C-alpha positions as a LaTeX table, in Angstrom:
\begin{tabular}{lrrr}
\hline
Residue & $x$ (\AA) & $y$ (\AA) & $z$ (\AA) \\
\hline
Met1 & 0.00 & 0.00 & 0.00 \\
Ser2 & 1.31 & 3.49 & $-0.83$ \\
Asn3 & 1.43 & 6.17 & 1.82 \\
Ile4 & $-1.83$ & 7.81 & 2.84 \\
Ser5 & $-2.77$ & 11.37 & 1.91 \\
Cys6 & $-4.21$ & 13.93 & 4.33 \\
Gly7 & $-5.54$ & 17.31 & 3.20 \\
Ile8 & $-5.22$ & 20.18 & 5.68 \\
Val9 & $-8.32$ & 22.39 & 5.39 \\
Gly10 & $-9.88$ & 25.26 & 7.28 \\
Leu11 & $-10.76$ & 28.93 & 7.03 \\
Pro12 & $-8.02$ & 31.33 & 5.86 \\
Asn13 & $-5.42$ & 32.34 & 8.46 \\
Val14 & $-6.00$ & 29.49 & 10.90 \\
Gly15 & $-2.39$ & 28.28 & 10.63 \\
Lys16 & $-2.57$ & 25.65 & 7.86 \\
Ser17 & 0.71 & 26.56 & 6.17 \\
Thr18 & 2.46 & 26.90 & 9.52 \\
Leu19 & 1.23 & 23.43 & 10.49 \\
Phe20 & 2.30 & 22.07 & 7.11 \\
Asn21 & 5.77 & 23.58 & 7.53 \\
Cys22 & 6.08 & 22.00 & 10.96 \\
Leu23 & 4.98 & 18.58 & 9.75 \\
Thr24 & 7.15 & 18.48 & 6.66 \\
Lys25 & 9.94 & 20.84 & 7.75 \\
Asn26 & 9.42 & 22.71 & 4.51 \\
Asp27 & 9.42 & 26.47 & 4.03 \\
Val28 & 6.26 & 27.31 & 2.10 \\
Leu29 & 4.73 & 30.76 & 2.03 \\
Val30 & 3.12 & 31.76 & 5.32 \\
Ala31 & 1.28 & 35.04 & 4.92 \\
Asn32 & $-1.20$ & 37.12 & 6.85 \\
Tyr33 & $-3.87$ & 37.38 & 4.17 \\
Pro34 & $-6.42$ & 35.01 & 2.64 \\
Phe35 & $-5.49$ & 32.73 & $-0.27$ \\
Ala36 & $-1.73$ & 32.98 & 0.22 \\
Thr37 & $-1.74$ & 29.33 & $-0.87$ \\
Ile38 & $-3.32$ & 28.90 & $-4.31$ \\
Asp39 & $-1.75$ & 25.63 & $-5.49$ \\
Pro40 & $-1.58$ & 22.94 & $-2.80$ \\
Asn41 & 1.79 & 22.26 & $-1.19$ \\
Val42 & 2.63 & 18.60 & $-0.79$ \\
Gly43 & 5.02 & 16.96 & 1.68 \\
Ile44 & 5.74 & 13.36 & 2.71 \\
Val45 & 6.33 & 12.67 & 6.40 \\
Gly46 & 7.63 & 9.54 & 8.12 \\
Val47 & 5.37 & 7.95 & 10.73 \\
Pro48 & 7.21 & 8.23 & 14.09 \\
Asp49 & 8.30 & 4.72 & 15.11 \\
Val50 & 10.95 & 4.13 & 17.78 \\
Arg51 & 10.97 & 0.42 & 16.90 \\
Leu52 & 12.83 & 1.12 & 13.68 \\
Glu53 & 15.81 & 2.71 & 15.40 \\
Glu54 & 16.07 & $-0.13$ & 17.92 \\
Leu55 & 15.90 & $-2.76$ & 15.18 \\
Ala56 & 18.47 & $-0.86$ & 13.11 \\
Glu57 & 20.86 & $-0.94$ & 16.05 \\
Leu58 & 20.22 & $-4.64$ & 16.61 \\
Tyr59 & 20.81 & $-5.54$ & 12.95 \\
Asn60 & 23.45 & $-2.85$ & 12.32 \\
Ser61 & 21.27 & $-1.70$ & 9.41 \\
Lys62 & 22.53 & 0.82 & 6.89 \\
Lys63 & 19.14 & 2.45 & 6.29 \\
Ile64 & 15.85 & 3.13 & 8.12 \\
Ile65 & 12.67 & 3.50 & 6.05 \\
Pro66 & 9.54 & 4.46 & 8.01 \\
Ala67 & 5.93 & 4.25 & 6.88 \\
Thr68 & 4.86 & 7.58 & 5.43 \\
Val69 & 1.94 & 10.02 & 5.32 \\
Thr70 & 1.49 & 12.65 & 2.61 \\
Phe71 & 0.22 & 16.02 & 3.85 \\
Ile72 & $-1.37$ & 18.49 & 1.46 \\
Asp73 & $-1.73$ & 22.17 & 2.41 \\
Ile74 & $-4.96$ & 23.30 & 0.74 \\
Ala75 & $-5.88$ & 26.97 & 0.51 \\
Gly76 & $-8.40$ & 28.39 & 2.98 \\
Leu77 & $-12.08$ & 27.82 & 2.26 \\
Val78 & $-14.66$ & 30.54 & 2.79 \\
Lys79 & $-18.43$ & 30.80 & 2.89 \\
Asp80 & $-20.00$ & 29.90 & $-0.49$ \\
Ala81 & $-16.87$ & 27.99 & $-1.57$ \\
His82 & $-19.17$ & 25.34 & $-3.09$ \\
Gln83 & $-20.36$ & 28.05 & $-5.52$ \\
Gly84 & $-16.80$ & 29.00 & $-6.43$ \\
Glu85 & $-16.31$ & 31.83 & $-3.92$ \\
Gly86 & $-12.61$ & 32.39 & $-3.19$ \\
Leu87 & $-11.58$ & 29.86 & $-5.86$ \\
Gly88 & $-13.66$ & 27.37 & $-3.86$ \\
Asn89 & $-14.33$ & 24.89 & $-6.66$ \\
Gln90 & $-10.62$ & 24.57 & $-7.35$ \\
Phe91 & $-9.80$ & 24.06 & $-3.67$ \\
Leu92 & $-12.62$ & 21.55 & $-3.16$ \\
Ser93 & $-11.30$ & 19.44 & $-6.04$ \\
His94 & $-7.95$ & 19.16 & $-4.22$ \\
Ile95 & $-9.76$ & 17.91 & $-1.10$ \\
Arg96 & $-11.62$ & 15.22 & $-3.03$ \\
Asn97 & $-8.33$ & 13.56 & $-3.97$ \\
Cys98 & $-7.26$ & 13.14 & $-0.31$ \\
Gln99 & $-7.98$ & 10.02 & 1.73 \\
Met100 & $-8.41$ & 11.94 & 4.98 \\
Ile101 & $-9.32$ & 15.48 & 6.00 \\
Ile102 & $-7.45$ & 17.34 & 8.72 \\
His103 & $-9.71$ & 20.23 & 9.71 \\
Leu104 & $-7.61$ & 22.91 & 11.39 \\
Val105 & $-9.62$ & 25.22 & 13.65 \\
Arg106 & $-8.35$ & 28.52 & 15.01 \\
Val107 & $-8.57$ & 28.97 & 18.76 \\
Phe108 & $-5.43$ & 31.06 & 19.34 \\
Lys109 & $-5.73$ & 34.82 & 19.83 \\
Asp110 & $-3.45$ & 37.09 & 17.80 \\
Ser111 & $-4.50$ & 40.58 & 16.75 \\
Asn112 & $-1.69$ & 40.59 & 14.17 \\
Val113 & $-3.27$ & 37.76 & 12.20 \\
Gln114 & $-6.49$ & 38.57 & 10.36 \\
Arg115 & $-9.54$ & 36.52 & 11.32 \\
Val116 & $-12.05$ & 35.82 & 8.57 \\
Gly117 & $-15.36$ & 37.41 & 9.47 \\
Gln118 & $-13.98$ & 38.53 & 12.83 \\
Asn119 & $-15.51$ & 35.37 & 14.27 \\
Ser120 & $-14.01$ & 34.10 & 17.54 \\
Asp121 & $-16.18$ & 31.03 & 17.94 \\
Pro122 & $-14.42$ & 27.76 & 16.94 \\
Gln123 & $-17.73$ & 25.91 & 16.60 \\
Lys124 & $-19.05$ & 28.51 & 14.13 \\
Asp125 & $-15.81$ & 28.19 & 12.15 \\
Ile126 & $-16.28$ & 24.40 & 12.04 \\
Asp127 & $-19.88$ & 24.86 & 10.92 \\
Ile128 & $-18.85$ & 27.17 & 8.05 \\
Ile129 & $-16.43$ & 24.61 & 6.64 \\
Asn130 & $-18.78$ & 21.67 & 7.23 \\
Thr131 & $-21.62$ & 23.51 & 5.49 \\
Glu132 & $-19.50$ & 24.16 & 2.41 \\
Leu133 & $-18.36$ & 20.54 & 2.25 \\
Ile134 & $-21.92$ & 19.28 & 2.71 \\
Leu135 & $-23.30$ & 21.58 & $-0.01$ \\
Ser136 & $-20.49$ & 20.57 & $-2.36$ \\
Asp137 & $-21.27$ & 16.89 & $-1.83$ \\
Leu138 & $-24.99$ & 17.56 & $-2.22$ \\
Gln139 & $-24.40$ & 18.94 & $-5.71$ \\
Ile140 & $-22.68$ & 15.69 & $-6.73$ \\
Val141 & $-25.23$ & 13.43 & $-5.03$ \\
Thr142 & $-28.19$ & 15.28 & $-6.61$ \\
Lys143 & $-26.74$ & 14.93 & $-10.11$ \\
Arg144 & $-25.95$ & 11.25 & $-9.54$ \\
Leu145 & $-29.47$ & 10.60 & $-8.21$ \\
Ala146 & $-31.11$ & 12.18 & $-11.25$ \\
Arg147 & $-29.20$ & 9.79 & $-13.51$ \\
Leu148 & $-29.77$ & 6.73 & $-11.29$ \\
Glu149 & $-33.52$ & 7.30 & $-11.09$ \\
Lys150 & $-33.73$ & 7.12 & $-14.89$ \\
Glu151 & $-31.33$ & 4.20 & $-15.34$ \\
Ala152 & $-32.76$ & 2.09 & $-12.47$ \\
Lys153 & $-36.12$ & 1.88 & $-14.25$ \\
Ser154 & $-34.55$ & $-0.35$ & $-16.88$ \\
Asp155 & $-31.77$ & $-1.84$ & $-14.76$ \\
Pro156 & $-32.93$ & $-3.18$ & $-11.35$ \\
Lys157 & $-29.30$ & $-3.91$ & $-10.41$ \\
Leu158 & $-28.89$ & $-0.17$ & $-9.80$ \\
Leu159 & $-31.61$ & $-0.06$ & $-7.12$ \\
Pro160 & $-29.21$ & $-0.65$ & $-4.18$ \\
Glu161 & $-27.01$ & 2.24 & $-5.38$ \\
Leu162 & $-30.11$ & 4.41 & $-5.87$ \\
His163 & $-31.21$ & 3.65 & $-2.31$ \\
Leu164 & $-27.72$ & 4.44 & $-0.99$ \\
Phe165 & $-27.63$ & 7.83 & $-2.72$ \\
Lys166 & $-31.11$ & 8.69 & $-1.48$ \\
Gln167 & $-29.92$ & 7.99 & 2.07 \\
Ala168 & $-26.89$ & 10.20 & 1.44 \\
Glu169 & $-29.07$ & 12.99 & 0.06 \\
Asp170 & $-31.31$ & 12.85 & 3.14 \\
Met171 & $-28.31$ & 13.11 & 5.47 \\
Leu172 & $-26.79$ & 16.01 & 3.57 \\
Asn173 & $-30.11$ & 17.85 & 3.46 \\
Arg174 & $-30.26$ & 17.53 & 7.24 \\
Gly175 & $-26.82$ & 19.13 & 7.45 \\
Glu176 & $-25.08$ & 15.91 & 8.51 \\
Leu177 & $-21.62$ & 14.79 & 7.43 \\
Leu178 & $-21.77$ & 11.41 & 5.69 \\
Asn179 & $-18.97$ & 10.10 & 7.92 \\
Thr180 & $-21.35$ & 10.16 & 10.92 \\
Asp181 & $-22.95$ & 6.99 & 9.51 \\
Val182 & $-20.20$ & 4.40 & 9.05 \\
Ser183 & $-22.33$ & 2.03 & 6.95 \\
Ile184 & $-23.12$ & 4.77 & 4.42 \\
Ser185 & $-19.71$ & 6.45 & 4.37 \\
Lys186 & $-17.91$ & 3.15 & 3.81 \\
Glu187 & $-20.00$ & 2.50 & 0.69 \\
Leu188 & $-19.41$ & 6.02 & $-0.63$ \\
Leu189 & $-15.65$ & 6.31 & $-0.06$ \\
Asn190 & $-14.85$ & 5.56 & $-3.70$ \\
Met191 & $-17.28$ & 8.25 & $-4.93$ \\
Gln192 & $-14.94$ & 11.13 & $-3.93$ \\
Leu193 & $-17.55$ & 12.59 & $-1.59$ \\
Ile194 & $-15.66$ & 14.75 & 0.85 \\
Thr195 & $-17.88$ & 14.31 & 3.91 \\
Ala196 & $-17.68$ & 10.50 & 3.61 \\
Lys197 & $-13.96$ & 10.68 & 4.38 \\
Asn198 & $-12.39$ & 10.37 & 7.81 \\
Phe199 & $-11.91$ & 13.70 & 9.58 \\
Ile200 & $-9.41$ & 14.70 & 12.25 \\
Tyr201 & $-10.07$ & 17.99 & 14.01 \\
Val202 & $-6.98$ & 19.92 & 15.04 \\
Phe203 & $-7.49$ & 22.90 & 17.34 \\
Asn204 & $-4.71$ & 25.46 & 17.00 \\
Ile205 & $-4.48$ & 26.91 & 20.51 \\
Asp206 & $-2.20$ & 29.38 & 22.30 \\
Asp207 & 0.98 & 28.06 & 23.92 \\
Asp208 & $-0.33$ & 28.89 & 27.38 \\
Asp209 & $-3.44$ & 26.79 & 26.82 \\
Leu210 & $-1.54$ & 23.54 & 26.27 \\
Thr211 & $-2.04$ & 22.76 & 29.95 \\
Asn212 & $-5.65$ & 23.98 & 30.01 \\
Glu213 & $-7.33$ & 20.56 & 30.22 \\
Glu214 & $-10.81$ & 22.02 & 30.62 \\
Leu215 & $-10.52$ & 23.97 & 27.36 \\
Lys216 & $-9.14$ & 20.92 & 25.56 \\
Arg217 & $-11.98$ & 18.72 & 26.81 \\
Asp218 & $-14.59$ & 21.30 & 25.76 \\
Leu219 & $-13.11$ & 21.56 & 22.27 \\
Ala220 & $-12.93$ & 17.78 & 21.86 \\
Lys221 & $-16.56$ & 17.35 & 22.90 \\
Ser222 & $-17.68$ & 19.59 & 20.03 \\
Val223 & $-16.41$ & 17.06 & 17.44 \\
Phe224 & $-15.21$ & 13.43 & 17.56 \\
Pro225 & $-13.18$ & 13.28 & 20.82 \\
Glu226 & $-11.10$ & 10.30 & 19.70 \\
Arg227 & $-10.31$ & 12.04 & 16.40 \\
Ser228 & $-9.30$ & 15.44 & 17.74 \\
Ile229 & $-6.14$ & 16.98 & 19.09 \\
Cys230 & $-5.05$ & 20.38 & 20.42 \\
Ile231 & $-1.73$ & 21.77 & 19.24 \\
Ser232 & 0.10 & 25.05 & 19.19 \\
Ala233 & 1.40 & 25.45 & 15.64 \\
Lys234 & 3.44 & 28.42 & 16.83 \\
Leu235 & 5.22 & 26.29 & 19.45 \\
Glu236 & 5.75 & 23.42 & 17.01 \\
Phe237 & 7.32 & 25.91 & 14.59 \\
Glu238 & 9.76 & 26.99 & 17.31 \\
Leu239 & 10.62 & 23.37 & 18.08 \\
Asn240 & 11.69 & 22.80 & 14.47 \\
Ser241 & 14.60 & 25.21 & 14.88 \\
Leu242 & 15.96 & 23.54 & 18.05 \\
Asp243 & 18.12 & 20.48 & 18.60 \\
Ala244 & 16.59 & 17.47 & 20.36 \\
Ala245 & 17.71 & 18.44 & 23.88 \\
Asp246 & 16.54 & 22.05 & 23.65 \\
Ala247 & 13.26 & 20.99 & 22.00 \\
Gln248 & 12.55 & 18.57 & 24.85 \\
Glu249 & 13.34 & 21.25 & 27.42 \\
Leu250 & 10.94 & 23.68 & 25.72 \\
Leu251 & 8.22 & 21.01 & 25.54 \\
Ser252 & 8.69 & 20.23 & 29.22 \\
Ser253 & 8.26 & 23.89 & 30.11 \\
Tyr254 & 4.75 & 23.62 & 28.65 \\
Gly255 & 4.02 & 20.35 & 30.43 \\
Gln256 & 4.36 & 18.26 & 27.25 \\
Asn257 & 6.26 & 14.99 & 26.88 \\
Ser258 & 6.34 & 14.85 & 23.10 \\
Ser259 & 5.54 & 16.86 & 20.02 \\
Ser260 & 1.83 & 17.12 & 19.22 \\
Leu261 & 2.73 & 16.54 & 15.58 \\
Asp262 & 3.92 & 13.00 & 16.32 \\
Gln263 & 0.55 & 12.36 & 17.97 \\
Leu264 & $-1.27$ & 13.84 & 14.97 \\
Ile265 & 0.57 & 11.63 & 12.50 \\
Asn266 & $-0.20$ & 8.52 & 14.54 \\
Ile267 & $-3.88$ & 9.50 & 14.88 \\
Ala268 & $-4.11$ & 9.95 & 11.10 \\
Tyr269 & $-2.45$ & 6.58 & 10.51 \\
Asp270 & $-4.74$ & 4.80 & 12.97 \\
Ala271 & $-7.96$ & 6.56 & 11.88 \\
Leu272 & $-7.74$ & 4.96 & 8.44 \\
Gly273 & $-7.48$ & 1.51 & 9.99 \\
Leu274 & $-3.83$ & 1.08 & 9.05 \\
Gln275 & $-0.94$ & $-0.62$ & 10.77 \\
Ser276 & 2.57 & $-1.59$ & 9.80 \\
Phe277 & 4.65 & $-4.74$ & 9.85 \\
Leu278 & 8.43 & $-4.66$ & 9.97 \\
Thr279 & 11.25 & $-6.19$ & 7.95 \\
Ala280 & 14.81 & $-6.01$ & 9.20 \\
Gly281 & 18.28 & $-6.83$ & 7.96 \\
Glu282 & 21.74 & $-5.40$ & 7.51 \\
Lys283 & 20.69 & $-3.55$ & 4.35 \\
Glu284 & 17.66 & $-1.79$ & 5.86 \\
Val285 & 14.89 & $-1.75$ & 8.46 \\
Lys286 & 11.51 & $-0.86$ & 7.01 \\
Ala287 & 7.90 & $-0.36$ & 8.10 \\
Trp288 & 5.33 & $-1.48$ & 5.53 \\
Thr289 & 1.82 & $-0.04$ & 5.57 \\
Ile290 & $-1.14$ & $-2.43$ & 5.44 \\
Asn291 & $-4.80$ & $-2.41$ & 6.41 \\
Lys292 & $-5.67$ & $-3.96$ & 9.75 \\
Gly293 & $-6.81$ & $-7.52$ & 9.11 \\
Thr294 & $-4.43$ & $-8.08$ & 6.19 \\
Ser295 & $-3.34$ & $-11.70$ & 5.69 \\
Ala296 & 0.29 & $-12.82$ & 5.51 \\
Ser297 & 0.13 & $-13.52$ & 1.77 \\
Gln298 & $-1.44$ & $-10.10$ & 1.09 \\
Ala299 & 1.24 & $-8.42$ & 3.22 \\
Ala300 & 3.90 & $-10.22$ & 1.20 \\
Gly301 & 2.34 & $-8.75$ & $-1.93$ \\
Val302 & 2.87 & $-5.23$ & $-0.53$ \\
Ile303 & 6.62 & $-5.86$ & $-0.78$ \\
His304 & 6.40 & $-7.43$ & $-4.24$ \\
Thr305 & 3.60 & $-9.08$ & $-6.21$ \\
Asp306 & 5.87 & $-12.11$ & $-6.76$ \\
Phe307 & 6.02 & $-12.64$ & $-2.99$ \\
Glu308 & 2.24 & $-13.06$ & $-2.86$ \\
Arg309 & 2.04 & $-15.17$ & $-5.99$ \\
Gly310 & 4.71 & $-17.59$ & $-4.79$ \\
Phe311 & 3.97 & $-17.37$ & $-1.07$ \\
Ile312 & 5.13 & $-20.38$ & 0.96 \\
Ala313 & 5.23 & $-19.15$ & 4.56 \\
Ala314 & 6.02 & $-16.23$ & 6.83 \\
Glu315 & 8.65 & $-16.50$ & 9.55 \\
Ile316 & 7.52 & $-14.13$ & 12.27 \\
Val317 & 8.91 & $-12.93$ & 15.58 \\
Ser318 & 7.35 & $-10.35$ & 17.86 \\
Tyr319 & 9.28 & $-7.10$ & 18.00 \\
Gln320 & 9.20 & $-7.19$ & 21.82 \\
Asp321 & 10.62 & $-10.72$ & 21.94 \\
Leu322 & 13.30 & $-9.91$ & 19.40 \\
Val323 & 14.52 & $-6.80$ & 21.23 \\
Ala324 & 14.34 & $-8.45$ & 24.65 \\
Leu325 & 16.41 & $-11.45$ & 23.49 \\
Gly326 & 18.87 & $-9.30$ & 21.55 \\
Ser327 & 19.19 & $-11.21$ & 18.28 \\
Leu328 & 17.32 & $-13.33$ & 15.77 \\
Leu329 & 19.52 & $-16.29$ & 16.71 \\
Ala330 & 18.60 & $-15.97$ & 20.39 \\
Ala331 & 14.91 & $-15.60$ & 19.51 \\
Arg332 & 15.09 & $-18.79$ & 17.44 \\
Ala333 & 16.85 & $-20.66$ & 20.25 \\
Ala334 & 14.11 & $-19.53$ & 22.66 \\
Gly335 & 11.38 & $-20.80$ & 20.33 \\
Lys336 & 10.01 & $-17.31$ & 19.69 \\
Ile337 & 10.10 & $-17.52$ & 15.90 \\
Arg338 & 7.00 & $-19.11$ & 14.40 \\
Thr339 & 6.03 & $-20.14$ & 10.91 \\
Glu340 & 2.66 & $-18.85$ & 9.70 \\
Gly341 & 0.61 & $-19.69$ & 6.61 \\
Arg342 & $-0.99$ & $-17.45$ & 4.01 \\
Asn343 & $-4.19$ & $-16.82$ & 6.01 \\
Tyr344 & $-2.44$ & $-15.63$ & 9.16 \\
Val345 & $-3.66$ & $-12.12$ & 10.12 \\
Met346 & $-0.71$ & $-9.75$ & 10.49 \\
Gln347 & $-0.20$ & $-8.05$ & 13.85 \\
Pro348 & 1.28 & $-4.55$ & 14.43 \\
Asp349 & 4.51 & $-5.79$ & 16.09 \\
Asp350 & 5.32 & $-8.56$ & 13.61 \\
Val351 & 8.89 & $-8.64$ & 12.31 \\
Val352 & 8.67 & $-10.91$ & 9.31 \\
Glu353 & 10.68 & $-12.69$ & 6.63 \\
Phe354 & 8.62 & $-14.14$ & 3.81 \\
Arg355 & 9.44 & $-17.45$ & 2.15 \\
Phe356 & 8.32 & $-17.68$ & $-1.47$ \\
Asn357 & 8.99 & $-19.53$ & $-4.70$ \\
Val358 & 8.42 & $-18.07$ & $-8.17$ \\
\hline
\end{tabular}
């Protein structure tokens, strides 16, 4: 599986480009006016994984290759974007091509940074974006329904799809995101409907509010608590310019143990139902992205299609056992290496070597 793509959306001047710079350590234009970003900026980020470094040390590996996430900085949306306001149609098309939406919401206070509409209510900001995404999807669903209603009269096989789109239309007309109904959103994911995608809500707060647990709880309750996170993009930007020791000291001064960006990347990875398995050797240590529930033979095919076609077996050791015992030889002597067949369901801490014959 290739790396996943996450589009960063929100109103203008909420900190999208700053967040993108922090995530990707790029230097894109950050400006204090709407539509500073016209074409989307794209950056690929490694999924934080301490296991890779430990395995690299154990195997004396020359290279470490983490799983990756692609982040796309999409220009700010405004009211009536679905009708083309503020280049809205162009920006919405960029969002449709992403697998996941990261909705960045401004909570921080800064008189030097313009606020669209002078609104200081995060929930109203969320509602503006959600409304535009809902109306944009409704346009697509309505057109599709009109065609299905005609075609289903002569082709009964289209009736299930017609019923599905009628359900979607009803939800959108009620102002509901399609992702609030898992059964419907799962069926519509391939239709490029934005509100059927997974959302993560990121609240961009002031540095001093990082320890304000009451504020963070209140913000999380307004969306999906398990798919939300509070960060200070300003602080994360400062951390990028520091070495590891100084960065940790600055984080500690705000009561934080780790960068919020690492948490965000892991939330994005998990929200799409993904996990990784590991391969290790002297040449390289690598994390391979798969869907949860992937079989051993399918996982082998992620490395190379020949591996799946000629699959014989998978030799697997748990990462914890391997590190605790100190070597593959010791793990084998302790009986911790097991041979699994093609239907074995891969687990997140599997370190694997595939046996195949082509």
